[in-house]
DNA sequence: GATGAGGTAATCAAGTTTGATTACCTCGCG
DNA sequence: CGCGAGGTAATCAAACTTGATTACCTCATC
């Protein structure tokens, strides 16, 4: 699964009610266009799709004051709130080598209780260990390694990457357990969206890292 | 870009001439179904697509001896050889947080001259440094960090991950410069495909790591 | 000599992603 | 006033991905 549904649900949720362009702006504000597939087409598609599936409720709205075609505003249904937390938990707990999903989940992790966030991250550590084990085993069949040649480098890369992610995960768990950040039910929640009309202070022209490919 | 085109071109290239099922088998032999989107549908689609675009040449072949529907065999055109090396170079040199593309490129890197492989990997190091810089800068605007709250963890993850990949890349460069593996023009090339009829010694039932999500 | 289990090879429909493009409005400027 | 530059909001066709399904053959078994 890509991160688009989680990002869109999270954006609409923080606004209470939002139209496509607002969501699109928030995602840019979060830098999501740099590390996820959050293109306009995907965002509008996700909104419509999720409205059709009943996790969002669509409101037709009078043509906006600022020009452009008529907007549609969306708001989460109860099913939408459930879906948001389901995706969030899944993203935090499972290792699936998609950094964009994890990035999105980090942005929303404080919507969970502190203890649950930690538990999910520990779950992630377990899954990382499992993946590491299966990678080493797959590339080390009966005859032992050695005649694998350069193919062994693929395994080596995966192991290196799993180890690095495990280390980072342990660090994050330590920070959270050490009292960092404000989690659900602990006071004034963090506000991470642009107010209507507010401009994005981080707006970038073109500065993509990988760019093509 | 996904890794599917590179994988399929590489498989056909090593065979000289191959039909869809053979390609599919090679990819499983390489473990690609565990770390890429190499599903049958994608493979057959890529073959047809690339034939339409002129990088592959399709041959209709008499119904096979072993049963099943009639096969189509494919072979690289000159444009296909170019495309293969273009994708390979791009995959080795550019950082785009898609591990599957890099994995595929590792499997084919020995098709390049040793010196070029090293040069491309150094290029990758440069790009990693650039991405690291842009990530830290993006999340550290004028007011300095601190009031970012948990959002800073996203940046932290990216930096951690870029650093880990840079370290791994330096290790690989060192091994290659130290004389490991057999590169293009250095003798008997490594053979990484199944002969027709040979069975996959690594065949797995179901053992996916991340599975869903 | 039927039959059905199992392997081989490819296709399909539904859903997603992408990049370009459309449509509309405001505002500055000659 | 007229007009085009520039911003806003959404849509579209084309490509890609996915998981299931079709179609066909062989071979062991009854």
PDB file of N, CA, C and O (backbone and C1' of nucleotides) in Angstrom, chain B residues 21 44 48 66 71-72, chain C residues 7-12:
ATOM      1  N   UNK B  21       7.540 -17.001 -19.438  1.00  0.00           N
ATOM      2  CA  UNK B  21       7.611 -17.887 -18.281  1.00  0.00           C
ATOM      3  C   UNK B  21       9.047 -18.062 -17.798  1.00  0.00           C
ATOM      4  O   UNK B  21       9.309 -18.198 -16.615  1.00  0.00           O
ATOM      5  N   UNK B  44       4.523  -9.839 -17.887  1.00  0.00           N
ATOM      6  CA  UNK B  44       3.983  -9.958 -19.244  1.00  0.00           C
ATOM      7  C   UNK B  44       3.654  -8.574 -19.814  1.00  0.00           C
ATOM      8  O   UNK B  44       3.862  -8.318 -20.996  1.00  0.00           O
ATOM      9  N   UNK B  48       5.299  -6.995 -23.335  1.00  0.00           N
ATOM     10  CA  UNK B  48       4.505  -6.482 -24.455  1.00  0.00           C
ATOM     11  C   UNK B  48       4.771  -5.009 -24.711  1.00  0.00           C
ATOM     12  O   UNK B  48       4.910  -4.563 -25.849  1.00  0.00           O
ATOM     13  N   UNK B  66       5.753 -28.612 -23.847  1.00  0.00           N
ATOM     14  CA  UNK B  66       5.410 -28.989 -22.470  1.00  0.00           C
ATOM     15  C   UNK B  66       3.992 -28.599 -22.073  1.00  0.00           C
ATOM     16  O   UNK B  66       3.630 -28.722 -20.913  1.00  0.00           O
ATOM     17  N   UNK B  71       3.722 -19.826 -26.756  1.00  0.00           N
ATOM     18  CA  UNK B  71       4.647 -18.857 -26.163  1.00  0.00           C
ATOM     19  C   UNK B  71       5.019 -17.787 -27.156  1.00  0.00           C
ATOM     20  O   UNK B  71       4.925 -17.964 -28.369  1.00  0.00           O
ATOM     21  N   UNK B  72       5.476 -16.686 -26.636  1.00  0.00           N
ATOM     22  CA  UNK B  72       6.127 -15.678 -27.463  1.00  0.00           C
ATOM     23  C   UNK B  72       7.540 -15.522 -26.930  1.00  0.00           C
ATOM     24  O   UNK B  72       7.730 -15.375 -25.726  1.00  0.00           O
TER      25      UNK B  72
ATOM     26  P    DG C   7       2.544 -29.193  -9.211  1.00  0.00           P
ATOM     27  O5'  DG C   7       3.201 -28.716 -10.571  1.00  0.00           O
ATOM     28  C5'  DG C   7       3.812 -29.674 -11.427  1.00  0.00           C
ATOM     29  C4'  DG C   7       3.732 -29.171 -12.844  1.00  0.00           C
ATOM     30  C3'  DG C   7       4.281 -27.754 -13.022  1.00  0.00           C
ATOM     31  O3'  DG C   7       5.256 -27.784 -14.048  1.00  0.00           O
ATOM     32  C1'  DG C   7       2.132 -27.949 -14.012  1.00  0.00           C
ATOM     33  P    DT C   8       6.119 -26.530 -14.397  1.00  0.00           P
ATOM     34  O5'  DT C   8       5.348 -25.913 -15.644  1.00  0.00           O
ATOM     35  C5'  DT C   8       5.200 -26.696 -16.809  1.00  0.00           C
ATOM     36  C4'  DT C   8       4.520 -25.862 -17.880  1.00  0.00           C
ATOM     37  C3'  DT C   8       5.098 -24.461 -18.050  1.00  0.00           C
ATOM     38  O3'  DT C   8       5.307 -24.254 -19.436  1.00  0.00           O
ATOM     39  C1'  DT C   8       2.761 -24.360 -17.756  1.00  0.00           C
ATOM     40  P    DA C   9       6.291 -23.157 -19.908  1.00  0.00           P
ATOM     41  O5'  DA C   9       5.277 -21.980 -20.222  1.00  0.00           O
ATOM     42  C5'  DA C   9       4.420 -22.093 -21.360  1.00  0.00           C
ATOM     43  C4'  DA C   9       3.388 -21.000 -21.326  1.00  0.00           C
ATOM     44  C3'  DA C   9       3.920 -19.581 -21.137  1.00  0.00           C
ATOM     45  O3'  DA C   9       3.876 -18.951 -22.407  1.00  0.00           O
ATOM     46  C1'  DA C   9       1.856 -19.974 -19.967  1.00  0.00           C
ATOM     47  P    DA C  10       4.228 -17.420 -22.583  1.00  0.00           P
ATOM     48  O5'  DA C  10       2.795 -16.762 -22.334  1.00  0.00           O
ATOM     49  C5'  DA C  10       1.704 -17.282 -23.098  1.00  0.00           C
ATOM     50  C4'  DA C  10       0.396 -16.758 -22.581  1.00  0.00           C
ATOM     51  C3'  DA C  10       0.254 -15.233 -22.613  1.00  0.00           C
ATOM     52  O3'  DA C  10      -0.779 -14.934 -23.517  1.00  0.00           O
ATOM     53  C1'  DA C  10      -0.635 -16.148 -20.607  1.00  0.00           C
ATOM     54  P    DT C  11      -1.069 -13.443 -23.969  1.00  0.00           P
ATOM     55  O5'  DT C  11      -2.407 -13.120 -23.159  1.00  0.00           O
ATOM     56  C5'  DT C  11      -3.515 -13.999 -23.307  1.00  0.00           C
ATOM     57  C4'  DT C  11      -4.585 -13.639 -22.295  1.00  0.00           C
ATOM     58  C3'  DT C  11      -5.026 -12.186 -22.338  1.00  0.00           C
ATOM     59  O3'  DT C  11      -6.415 -12.207 -22.602  1.00  0.00           O
ATOM     60  C1'  DT C  11      -4.641 -12.894 -20.110  1.00  0.00           C
ATOM     61  P    DC C  12      -7.181 -10.877 -23.064  1.00  0.00           P
ATOM     62  O5'  DC C  12      -7.997 -10.494 -21.759  1.00  0.00           O
ATOM     63  C5'  DC C  12      -8.511 -11.558 -20.948  1.00  0.00           C
ATOM     64  C4'  DC C  12      -9.153 -10.967 -19.708  1.00  0.00           C
ATOM     65  C3'  DC C  12      -9.505  -9.488 -19.822  1.00  0.00           C
ATOM     66  O3'  DC C  12     -10.884  -9.324 -19.532  1.00  0.00           O
ATOM     67  C1'  DC C  12      -8.142  -9.895 -17.880  1.00  0.00           C
TER      68       DC C  12
END
